[in-house]
Coordinates of C-alpha atoms and ligand atoms in Angstrom, one line a residue:
M1 CA 12.3 2.6 -15.5
V2 CA 9.4 4.3 -14.1
V3 CA 6.7 5.9 -16.2
L4 CA 4.8 8.6 -14.3
T5 CA 1.3 8.9 -15.5
A6 CA 1.7 12.6 -16.2
N7 CA 4.3 13.1 -18.9
F8 CA 6.9 14.4 -16.5
I9 CA 10.5 13.2 -16.0
P10 CA 11.5 13.8 -12.4
S11 CA 14.9 15.3 -11.8
M12 CA 16.2 13.8 -8.6
P13 CA 17.2 15.8 -5.5
R14 CA 20.9 15.5 -4.8
L15 CA 19.9 14.7 -1.3
L16 CA 19.1 11.2 -2.3
I17 CA 22.7 10.3 -2.7
V18 CA 23.0 10.5 1.0
T19 CA 20.7 7.6 1.4
V20 CA 22.7 5.2 -0.7
P21 CA 23.8 2.5 1.7
L22 CA 27.5 2.3 1.4
F23 CA 27.7 -1.4 1.9
F24 CA 25.8 -1.8 -1.3
I25 CA 28.2 0.0 -3.4
T26 CA 31.1 -1.9 -2.0
C27 CA 29.3 -5.2 -2.5
G28 CA 31.1 -7.7 -4.7
L29 CA 29.8 -8.6 -8.1
F30 CA 28.7 -12.1 -7.2
F31 CA 27.0 -11.6 -3.9
L32 CA 25.7 -14.7 -2.3
P33 CA 22.6 -14.8 -0.2
R34 CA 23.4 -14.9 3.5
Q35 CA 21.5 -14.9 6.7
Y36 CA 20.3 -11.4 7.6
D37 CA 22.4 -10.1 10.4
T38 CA 20.1 -8.9 13.1
S39 CA 22.6 -8.3 15.7
Q40 CA 23.7 -4.9 14.6
A41 CA 20.7 -3.0 13.4
L42 CA 17.9 -4.7 15.2
L43 CA 17.1 -5.0 18.9
V44 CA 14.8 -8.0 18.6
P45 CA 12.9 -9.2 21.6
M46 CA 13.4 -12.9 21.3
P47 CA 10.5 -15.1 22.1
T48 CA 10.6 -16.4 25.7
D49 CA 8.2 -19.2 25.2
K50 CA 8.1 -21.9 22.6
N51 CA 4.7 -21.2 21.2
F52 CA 5.3 -17.5 20.4
T53 CA 2.4 -17.3 18.0
K54 CA 0.0 -18.5 20.7
T55 CA 1.2 -15.8 23.0
S56 CA 0.9 -13.1 20.2
S57 CA -2.6 -14.3 19.5
T58 CA -3.8 -14.0 23.0
F59 CA -6.0 -10.9 23.2
D60 CA -6.7 -9.3 26.5
V61 CA -10.2 -8.9 27.8
S62 CA -10.6 -5.3 26.5
Y63 CA -10.3 -6.6 22.9
Q64 CA -12.7 -9.4 23.5
E65 CA -15.3 -7.1 25.1
F66 CA -14.9 -4.5 22.5
W67 CA -15.2 -7.0 19.6
A68 CA -18.4 -8.4 21.2
E69 CA -20.0 -5.0 21.3
L70 CA -18.8 -4.0 17.9
A71 CA -20.1 -7.3 16.4
T72 CA -23.5 -6.6 17.9
A73 CA -23.5 -3.1 16.4
L74 CA -22.5 -4.5 13.0
I75 CA -25.3 -7.1 13.1
E76 CA -27.9 -4.6 14.3
S77 CA -26.9 -2.3 11.4
D78 CA -27.5 -4.9 8.7
P79 CA -29.0 -3.1 5.7
Q80 CA -32.6 -4.4 5.3
C81 CA -32.5 -4.8 1.5
G82 CA -31.2 -7.3 -1.0
P83 CA -27.6 -7.3 -2.2
L84 CA -26.8 -4.6 -4.8
S85 CA -25.7 -5.4 -8.3
I86 CA -24.2 -3.3 -11.0
D87 CA -24.1 -3.4 -14.8
D88 CA -20.8 -2.0 -15.7
N89 CA -21.1 -2.9 -19.4
G90 CA -17.6 -4.1 -19.2
V91 CA -16.4 -0.6 -18.3
G92 CA -14.7 -1.8 -15.1
S93 CA -13.2 0.6 -12.7
M94 CA -10.4 1.8 -15.0
I95 CA -12.0 5.1 -15.8
D96 CA -9.6 8.0 -16.7
F97 CA -9.3 10.8 -14.1
M98 CA -10.5 14.0 -15.7
P99 CA -9.8 16.9 -13.3
L100 CA -10.4 19.3 -16.2
Q101 CA -14.0 18.3 -16.1
P102 CA -14.7 19.0 -12.4
H103 CA -18.5 18.7 -12.7
K104 CA -18.5 15.3 -14.3
E105 CA -21.2 13.2 -12.8
H106 CA -20.6 10.1 -10.6
P107 CA -21.1 6.9 -12.6
D108 CA -24.5 5.3 -12.0
R109 CA -24.4 1.6 -12.7
L110 CA -26.6 0.2 -10.0
V111 CA -29.2 -2.2 -11.4
D112 CA -32.8 -2.0 -10.0
F113 CA -31.8 0.1 -7.2
T114 CA -35.0 1.5 -5.6
E115 CA -35.6 4.3 -3.2
E116 CA -36.6 1.7 -0.6
D117 CA -33.2 0.1 -1.0
E118 CA -31.5 3.4 -0.6
S119 CA -33.6 4.2 2.4
A120 CA -32.9 0.9 4.1
L121 CA -29.1 1.5 3.6
F122 CA -29.6 5.0 5.0
H123 CA -31.3 3.8 8.2
A124 CA -28.7 1.0 8.8
H125 CA -25.9 3.5 8.2
Y126 CA -27.2 5.9 10.7
A127 CA -27.6 3.1 13.3
M128 CA -23.9 2.2 12.7
R129 CA -22.8 5.8 12.7
R130 CA -24.4 6.2 16.2
A131 CA -22.9 3.0 17.4
A132 CA -19.4 4.1 16.2
Q133 CA -19.9 7.3 18.2
H134 CA -20.6 5.3 21.3
L135 CA -18.0 2.6 20.8
A136 CA -15.2 5.0 19.8
P137 CA -13.9 5.8 23.3
K138 CA -13.5 2.1 24.1
L139 CA -11.4 1.3 21.0
P140 CA -8.5 -0.9 22.3
F141 CA -4.9 -0.2 21.3
T142 CA -1.6 0.4 23.1
K143 CA -1.2 4.1 23.5
G144 CA 1.8 5.5 21.7
K145 CA 2.8 2.2 20.1
T146 CA 3.8 2.4 16.5
G147 CA 4.1 -0.6 14.1
I148 CA 3.4 -2.2 10.8
V149 CA 0.4 -4.4 10.0
T150 CA -0.1 -6.9 7.2
T151 CA -2.1 -10.0 6.3
A152 CA -0.7 -13.1 4.8
N153 CA -2.2 -16.5 4.0
A154 CA -0.1 -19.5 3.0
R155 CA 0.1 -18.4 -0.6
Y156 CA 1.3 -14.9 0.2
M157 CA 3.7 -15.9 3.0
P158 CA 6.7 -16.4 0.7
I159 CA 6.0 -13.1 -1.1
F160 CA 5.6 -11.4 2.3
L161 CA 8.9 -12.7 3.5
V162 CA 10.7 -11.0 0.6
S163 CA 8.8 -7.8 1.4
L164 CA 9.7 -8.1 5.1
R165 CA 13.4 -8.5 4.3
M166 CA 13.3 -5.5 2.0
L167 CA 11.7 -3.5 4.8
R168 CA 14.5 -4.5 7.2
R169 CA 17.2 -3.7 4.7
T170 CA 16.1 -0.1 4.9
G171 CA 17.1 -0.1 8.5
C172 CA 13.5 0.1 9.7
N173 CA 13.0 -1.8 12.9
L174 CA 9.3 -1.1 13.7
P175 CA 7.6 -4.1 15.1
M176 CA 5.3 -5.9 12.7
E177 CA 2.1 -7.9 13.2
V178 CA 1.3 -10.4 10.5
F179 CA -2.3 -11.5 10.6
I180 CA -3.0 -15.0 9.4
D181 CA -6.6 -16.3 9.2
D182 CA -6.5 -19.3 11.5
W183 CA -4.3 -22.1 12.8
S184 CA -4.5 -24.0 9.5
K185 CA -2.3 -21.2 8.0
Y186 CA 0.3 -21.4 10.8
D187 CA 3.8 -22.6 9.9
P188 CA 5.8 -23.0 13.2
T189 CA 9.2 -22.3 11.5
V190 CA 8.0 -19.1 9.9
C191 CA 5.8 -17.9 12.8
D192 CA 7.9 -18.9 15.8
T193 CA 11.5 -18.7 14.5
L194 CA 11.9 -16.7 11.3
L195 CA 9.5 -13.8 11.9
P196 CA 10.6 -13.1 15.5
S197 CA 14.2 -12.9 14.2
L198 CA 13.0 -10.1 12.0
N199 CA 11.0 -8.4 14.7
A200 CA 7.7 -9.6 13.3
R201 CA 5.1 -12.0 14.7
C202 CA 2.2 -14.0 13.5
V203 CA -1.2 -13.2 15.0
V204 CA -4.0 -15.7 14.4
M205 CA -7.1 -13.7 13.7
S206 CA -9.6 -16.4 14.4
E207 CA -8.4 -16.3 18.1
I208 CA -10.2 -13.0 18.5
Y209 CA -12.7 -13.0 15.6
D210 CA -14.2 -16.4 16.5
T211 CA -14.9 -15.3 20.1
V212 CA -18.1 -13.9 18.6
S213 CA -19.8 -16.8 16.9
S214 CA -22.5 -14.6 15.3
A215 CA -20.1 -12.6 13.2
K216 CA -19.9 -13.8 9.6
Q217 CA -16.5 -15.0 8.5
P218 CA -14.4 -12.5 6.7
N219 CA -13.2 -13.1 3.1
H220 CA -10.2 -11.9 1.1
F221 CA -10.5 -8.1 1.2
Q222 CA -12.1 -7.9 4.6
Y223 CA -9.0 -9.2 6.5
K224 CA -7.2 -5.9 6.0
V225 CA -9.4 -3.7 8.1
F226 CA -9.8 -6.4 10.8
A227 CA -6.0 -6.8 11.0
I228 CA -5.7 -3.0 11.6
L229 CA -8.6 -3.1 14.1
F230 CA -7.1 -6.0 16.1
S231 CA -3.5 -4.9 15.9
S232 CA -2.0 -3.6 19.1
F233 CA -0.6 -0.4 17.6
Q234 CA -2.0 3.1 17.9
H235 CA 0.1 4.3 14.9
V236 CA -0.3 1.9 12.0
L237 CA 1.5 1.6 8.7
F238 CA -0.5 -1.0 6.8
L239 CA 1.4 -2.7 4.0
D240 CA 0.0 -5.3 1.6
S241 CA 2.1 -8.5 1.7
D242 CA 3.5 -7.5 -1.8
A243 CA 4.3 -3.9 -0.9
F244 CA 7.6 -2.7 0.6
P245 CA 9.5 0.6 1.1
A246 CA 12.6 1.7 -0.7
Y247 CA 13.9 3.5 2.4
D248 CA 13.0 3.6 6.1
P249 CA 9.3 4.6 6.3
S250 CA 9.4 5.4 10.0
V251 CA 9.8 9.1 9.3
L252 CA 6.4 9.1 7.6
L253 CA 4.8 8.4 11.0
S254 CA 6.4 11.3 12.7
T255 CA 5.9 14.1 10.2
A256 CA 3.1 15.8 8.2
P257 CA 0.7 14.8 6.6
Y258 CA 0.4 11.9 9.1
T259 CA 0.7 14.1 12.1
T260 CA -1.7 16.7 10.8
H261 CA -4.4 14.3 9.3
G262 CA -4.0 10.9 11.0
L263 CA -5.0 9.1 7.9
V264 CA -2.8 9.0 4.8
T265 CA -3.7 7.1 1.6
W266 CA -2.1 6.7 -1.8
P267 CA -3.7 7.1 -5.2
D268 CA -4.5 4.5 -7.9
F269 CA -4.1 5.3 -11.6
W270 CA -7.9 5.7 -12.1
A271 CA -10.7 8.0 -11.3
Q272 CA -13.1 7.2 -8.4
T273 CA -16.2 5.3 -9.3
I274 CA -18.3 6.1 -6.3
S275 CA -22.1 6.1 -6.6
A276 CA -23.7 9.5 -5.7
H277 CA -26.1 7.5 -3.6
F278 CA -23.3 6.7 -1.2
Y279 CA -23.3 10.3 0.0
H280 CA -27.1 10.3 0.4
I281 CA -26.9 7.0 2.4
A282 CA -24.1 8.4 4.6
A283 CA -26.0 11.7 5.0
I284 CA -23.0 13.8 4.0
P285 CA -22.4 16.4 1.2
E286 CA -21.6 14.9 -2.1
V287 CA -17.9 15.1 -3.0
P288 CA -17.2 15.9 -6.7
S289 CA -16.3 12.8 -8.7
Q290 CA -13.0 14.4 -10.0
S291 CA -11.8 15.8 -6.6
R292 CA -9.0 13.2 -6.4
L293 CA -7.8 9.9 -7.9
S294 CA -9.3 6.7 -6.5
T295 CA -7.3 5.0 -3.7
E296 CA -4.8 2.2 -4.1
S297 CA -4.8 0.6 -0.7
G298 CA -1.5 -1.4 -0.8
Q299 CA -0.2 1.0 1.8
M300 CA -1.9 3.3 4.4
L301 CA -1.1 5.2 7.6
L302 CA -3.7 5.4 10.3
N303 CA -3.7 6.9 13.8
K304 CA -6.3 5.0 15.8
D305 CA -6.6 7.6 18.5
I306 CA -7.7 10.3 16.0
H307 CA -9.6 8.0 13.7
R308 CA -11.5 5.9 16.2
E309 CA -14.9 6.5 14.5
S310 CA -13.4 6.3 11.0
L311 CA -11.9 2.9 11.8
L312 CA -15.3 1.6 13.0
M313 CA -17.0 2.9 9.8
M314 CA -14.2 1.3 7.8
V315 CA -15.1 -2.0 9.5
Y316 CA -18.7 -1.5 8.7
Y317 CA -18.1 -0.8 5.0
N318 CA -15.9 -3.9 4.8
Y319 CA -18.2 -6.1 6.9
Y320 CA -21.0 -5.2 4.5
G321 CA -18.6 -4.8 1.5
P322 CA -19.3 -7.7 -0.8
D323 CA -23.1 -7.1 -0.9
Y324 CA -23.3 -3.3 -0.5
Y325 CA -20.4 -1.0 0.1
Y326 CA -17.8 -2.4 -2.3
I327 CA -20.4 -2.0 -5.0
L328 CA -21.5 1.5 -3.9
L329 CA -18.0 2.8 -3.5
S330 CA -16.3 1.2 -6.5
Q331 CA -18.7 0.5 -9.4
G332 CA -16.2 -1.4 -11.3
G333 CA -17.3 -4.9 -10.6
P334 CA -17.2 -7.1 -7.5
G335 CA -13.4 -7.4 -7.7
A336 CA -12.9 -3.8 -6.8
G337 CA -12.9 -4.5 -3.1
D338 CA -11.9 -2.4 -0.1
K339 CA -9.9 0.4 -1.7
E340 CA -12.5 3.2 -1.3
T341 CA -13.7 2.2 2.1
F342 CA -10.9 3.9 4.0
V343 CA -11.3 7.5 2.8
Q344 CA -15.1 7.4 2.7
A345 CA -15.2 6.3 6.3
A346 CA -13.2 9.4 7.3
L347 CA -15.5 11.5 5.2
A348 CA -18.6 9.9 6.7
V349 CA -17.4 10.9 10.3
G350 CA -16.0 14.3 9.2
L351 CA -12.4 13.6 10.0
P352 CA -9.4 14.8 7.9
F353 CA -7.5 12.5 5.6
Y354 CA -4.7 13.2 3.2
Q355 CA -4.4 11.3 0.0
V356 CA -1.0 11.6 -1.7
R357 CA -1.4 13.8 -4.8
T358 CA 1.5 12.5 -6.8
P359 CA 0.1 10.0 -9.2
P360 CA 1.4 6.5 -8.9
G361 CA 4.1 5.3 -11.3
A362 CA 4.2 2.1 -13.3
I363 CA 7.4 0.2 -12.7
G364 CA 8.7 -2.1 -15.4
R365 CA 10.6 -2.0 -18.6
H366 CA 10.3 -2.1 -22.4
V367 CA 10.6 -5.5 -24.0
N368 CA 10.6 -5.5 -27.8
G369 CA 8.8 -2.1 -27.9
T370 CA 6.1 -3.0 -25.3
F371 CA 6.1 -1.7 -21.8
K372 CA 5.9 -4.6 -19.4
A373 CA 4.8 -3.4 -16.0
T374 CA 5.3 -5.4 -12.8
G375 CA 4.4 -3.0 -10.0
I376 CA 3.4 0.4 -8.8
T377 CA 5.6 3.1 -7.2
Q378 CA 4.0 5.5 -4.6
A379 CA 5.5 8.8 -3.7
D380 CA 6.9 9.9 -0.3
A381 CA 3.9 11.4 1.5
G382 CA 6.0 14.0 3.3
I383 CA 7.6 15.3 0.2
D384 CA 4.3 15.2 -1.6
Y385 CA 2.8 17.3 1.2
E386 CA 5.5 19.9 1.0
Y387 CA 5.3 19.9 -2.8
L388 CA 1.9 21.7 -2.6
H389 CA 0.5 19.9 -5.6
P390 CA -1.5 22.0 -8.0
M391 CA -5.0 20.6 -8.7
R392 CA -5.2 20.6 -12.4
S393 CA -7.5 23.3 -13.8
H394 CA -8.1 25.3 -16.9
I395 CA -5.4 27.8 -15.9
H396 CA -2.9 25.1 -14.9
P397 CA -3.6 21.9 -16.8
E398 CA -0.3 20.3 -15.8
A399 CA -0.2 18.0 -12.7
F400 CA 3.2 19.3 -11.6
W401 CA 4.7 22.7 -11.1
Q402 CA 6.5 24.2 -14.1
D403 CA 9.5 26.6 -14.1
A404 CA 7.2 29.2 -15.6
D405 CA 4.9 29.1 -12.5
L406 CA 7.7 30.7 -10.5
S407 CA 8.6 33.5 -12.9
H408 CA 7.7 37.1 -12.7
P409 CA 4.6 37.9 -14.8
N410 CA 6.8 40.5 -16.6
P411 CA 9.7 38.6 -18.1
A412 CA 11.8 41.8 -18.3
V413 CA 12.0 41.8 -14.5
D414 CA 13.5 38.4 -14.2
K415 CA 15.9 39.3 -17.1
K416 CA 17.0 42.5 -15.5
L417 CA 17.6 40.8 -12.1
N418 CA 19.3 37.9 -13.9
R419 CA 17.0 35.4 -12.2
T420 CA 16.2 31.9 -13.4
H421 CA 13.5 29.8 -11.7
K422 CA 13.4 26.0 -11.3
A423 CA 10.2 24.3 -10.3
P424 CA 10.8 21.7 -7.4
P425 CA 11.4 18.2 -8.5
S426 CA 8.4 15.9 -8.4
P427 CA 8.2 13.8 -5.1
R428 CA 10.3 10.6 -5.2
P429 CA 8.7 7.2 -4.6
V430 CA 8.9 5.5 -1.2
F431 CA 6.8 2.4 -1.7
I432 CA 6.8 -0.3 -4.3
H433 CA 3.7 -2.3 -4.6
Q434 CA 4.8 -5.3 -6.7
N435 CA 1.3 -6.4 -7.4
N436 CA 1.6 -7.6 -10.9
L437 CA 4.7 -9.9 -10.8
K438 CA 4.6 -11.7 -7.4
L439 CA 8.0 -12.2 -5.9
D440 CA 7.6 -15.7 -4.7
P441 CA 11.2 -17.0 -4.9
A442 CA 9.9 -20.4 -6.0
K443 CA 7.9 -19.0 -8.9
V444 CA 9.2 -15.6 -10.0
L445 CA 11.7 -17.0 -12.5
D446 CA 8.9 -18.8 -14.3
D447 CA 7.7 -15.3 -15.5
E448 CA 8.8 -14.2 -18.9
R449 CA 9.3 -10.6 -17.6
A450 CA 12.5 -11.9 -15.9
Y451 CA 14.0 -12.6 -19.4
E452 CA 14.7 -11.1 -22.7
P453 CA 12.6 -12.5 -25.6
D454 CA 15.5 -14.8 -26.5
G455 CA 15.5 -16.2 -22.9
T456 CA 18.5 -14.3 -21.5
P457 CA 18.0 -13.4 -17.9
H458 CA 17.2 -9.7 -17.5
R459 CA 16.2 -7.1 -14.9
M460 CA 12.5 -6.5 -14.7
W461 CA 12.6 -2.8 -13.6
G462 CA 14.9 -1.3 -16.2
S463 CA 18.5 -0.1 -15.9
K464 CA 20.7 0.4 -12.9
E465 CA 21.0 4.1 -13.9
D466 CA 17.3 4.6 -13.9
M467 CA 17.0 2.9 -10.5
E468 CA 19.7 5.2 -9.1
K469 CA 18.2 8.2 -10.6
M470 CA 14.8 7.4 -9.1
L471 CA 15.8 6.2 -5.6
G472 CA 19.5 6.9 -5.1
Y473 CA 20.5 3.3 -5.2
D474 CA 20.0 0.2 -7.4
I475 CA 17.0 -1.2 -5.5
E476 CA 16.5 -4.0 -8.0
R477 CA 19.9 -5.4 -7.2
R478 CA 19.0 -5.3 -3.5
L479 CA 15.7 -6.9 -4.3
W480 CA 17.2 -9.9 -6.1
D481 CA 19.7 -10.4 -3.4
V482 CA 16.8 -10.6 -1.0
V483 CA 14.8 -12.9 -3.2
A484 CA 17.8 -15.3 -3.5
E485 CA 18.4 -15.0 0.3
E486 CA 14.8 -16.1 1.0
G487 CA 14.8 -18.7 -1.8
C488 CA 17.9 -20.3 -0.4
R489 CA 16.9 -20.1 3.3
E490 CA 15.6 -23.6 3.7
D491 CA 18.0 -25.5 1.5
Q492 CA 21.1 -24.0 -0.1
G493 CA 21.4 -27.1 -2.3
S494 CA 17.8 -26.9 -3.7
E495 CA 17.0 -26.5 -7.4
K496 CA 15.1 -23.3 -6.5
C497 CA 18.2 -21.8 -4.8
R498 CA 20.5 -22.9 -7.7
K499 CA 18.2 -21.3 -10.3
L500 CA 18.0 -18.0 -8.3
R501 CA 21.8 -17.8 -7.8
N502 CA 22.4 -18.5 -11.4
W503 CA 20.0 -15.8 -12.5
V504 CA 21.4 -13.3 -10.1
G505 CA 24.9 -14.2 -11.2
E506 CA 24.0 -13.7 -14.8
V507 CA 22.2 -10.4 -14.4
F508 CA 24.3 -8.7 -11.8
G509 CA 27.5 -10.4 -12.5
W510 CA 29.0 -10.3 -16.0
M511 CA 26.2 -8.2 -17.4
D512 CA 26.7 -5.5 -14.9
S513 CA 30.4 -5.2 -15.9
I514 CA 30.0 -4.5 -19.5
D515 CA 28.6 -1.5 -21.4
R516 CA 25.1 -2.5 -22.4
P517 CA 23.0 -1.2 -25.1
W518 CA 19.9 -0.9 -22.8
Ligands
NAG601 C1 0.9 -23.5 19.3 O1 -0.5 -23.5 19.8 C2 -1.4 -23.7 18.8 C3 -2.8 -23.6 19.4 O2 -2.9 -24.1 20.7 C4 -1.2 -25.1 18.2 O3 -2.2 -25.3 17.1 C5 0.2 -25.2 17.6 O4 0.4 -26.5 17.1 C6 1.2 -24.8 18.7 N1 2.5 -24.8 18.1 C7 3.5 -25.6 18.6 C8 4.9 -25.4 17.9 O5 3.4 -26.3 19.6
NAG602 C1 23.8 36.0 -14.6 O1 24.0 34.9 -13.9 C2 24.8 33.9 -14.5 C3 24.8 32.7 -13.6 O2 24.1 32.8 -12.5 C4 26.2 34.5 -14.6 O3 27.1 33.6 -15.2 C5 26.2 35.8 -15.3 O4 27.4 36.4 -15.4 C6 25.1 36.8 -14.8 N1 25.0 37.9 -15.7 C7 24.9 39.1 -15.2 C8 24.7 40.2 -16.2 O5 25.0 39.4 -14.0
NAG603 C1 9.4 -8.3 -31.5 O1 8.4 -7.5 -32.1 C2 8.3 -7.7 -33.5 C3 7.4 -6.7 -34.1 O2 6.2 -6.5 -33.2 C4 8.0 -9.1 -33.8 O3 8.0 -9.3 -35.2 C5 9.0 -10.0 -33.2 O4 8.7 -11.4 -33.4 C6 9.1 -9.8 -31.7 N1 10.2 -10.5 -31.2 C7 10.1 -11.4 -30.2 C8 11.3 -12.2 -29.9 O5 9.1 -11.5 -29.6

């Protein structure tokens, strides 16, 4: 079951039915995990050398020279003031979005922030802005190449492998570059055998990053932007390791809004908490605090050719994120991270971006009267763009179009012409960001959300009917098939594998064959 933040039940376009993969319908009740068959759908370039990862992590001289120049620019644009701090009084970043109060002020929670500090940030920002302008023409990437980028450390690799299999089950064969921090995170079986069979490759970030010894080491959130920067693709779909599409996302990269804007982001549930000072520091006009929802950066589309300068400013905001920009851009505590750096970078350089307007949905189910969420659904950007979302205002407080919006102002006219009007259905989801219940096959069944309160195994996303209504097929069934496939990959006789197959057999076996009260 999906709960949209606006109280709106989507009626699904009939079109969706077309997308139901037939093999899934005809699949038996007890489906057993099997090796993913790459021979039919995927044309996978097999590694020609043994150390595939080493080859994938060898950057040509254009990358090395560029990174050396960029690192110099970053270091020279170091803000000459102490780290910023905020007092959020426990407010956090979960502030309700209030588009009906368009003039609401930006939150101001910086502590002891002086005009000297602001001026120091302003000077440093201008230095980087000029550097970005000069460096932009040299940004390295392979012209015309499209692919998917993610980052995964050892802990996230098992989760990522589930996401990757979900991606490939949609029929999407875009190449994928999986950035790992350094060789200590390298697993030869995964990187040199498994990933290449799924048209993905590990790239060891330290092989390029560490060529500049003066650059400070990135942390958690900062890897994302560096993975995008060092990837070989011009057209990038970035996915967090725990995010995956429900159907082939390739089309998103060949249609509007991607083709018209070159940067597409998705919304979070909450309002932005950007400090007004950010706009003064970036020397750009202030953007109203309620102009859009804050960004949820589990997925993103970026055209490096158009957004050269934006990307360099994204790097700047992340490089100086923990001490300065994460705090300025998301005054919800230090954990807020990189999410606002992407859109603000485009704003800072005056390039267009499109943030999907359909609010995210919480995916989960009701257990004993309480909604237990496990992840976030994000709408199809193309459908969202065509939907022409109304900004909520005093004359149209609803977030979605209503039947009445299409009717003639004089009801007698519609009546006379025997016309009825139906507002378009709300855009369907394309991505699931399973951020709250991690799908590590070794651990996922330890979570209570995979069971009824009495311990009976149970779906986590609600009924088959709800899934089919939302996406045209029972994605949760596919998901568990994939989780079991991955969980049984190394050893079909393991306890982990047995537990998963049991659970899957229980939930999608006999339970699926009876009329259930839920
Ligand atoms: C591949 O090369 C890296 C770096 O030289 C090394 O650490 C790793 O062990 C190699 N892998 C294999 C399978 O030889
Ligand atoms: C109006 O339209 C409905 C369905 O479209 C139809 O059943 C009905 O006969 C029509 N009435 C008139 C007066 O044309
Ligand atoms: C379900 O909720 C009710 C009321 O909140 C509570 O009394 C009961 O113990 C709960 N049952 C389980 C199994 O958690």
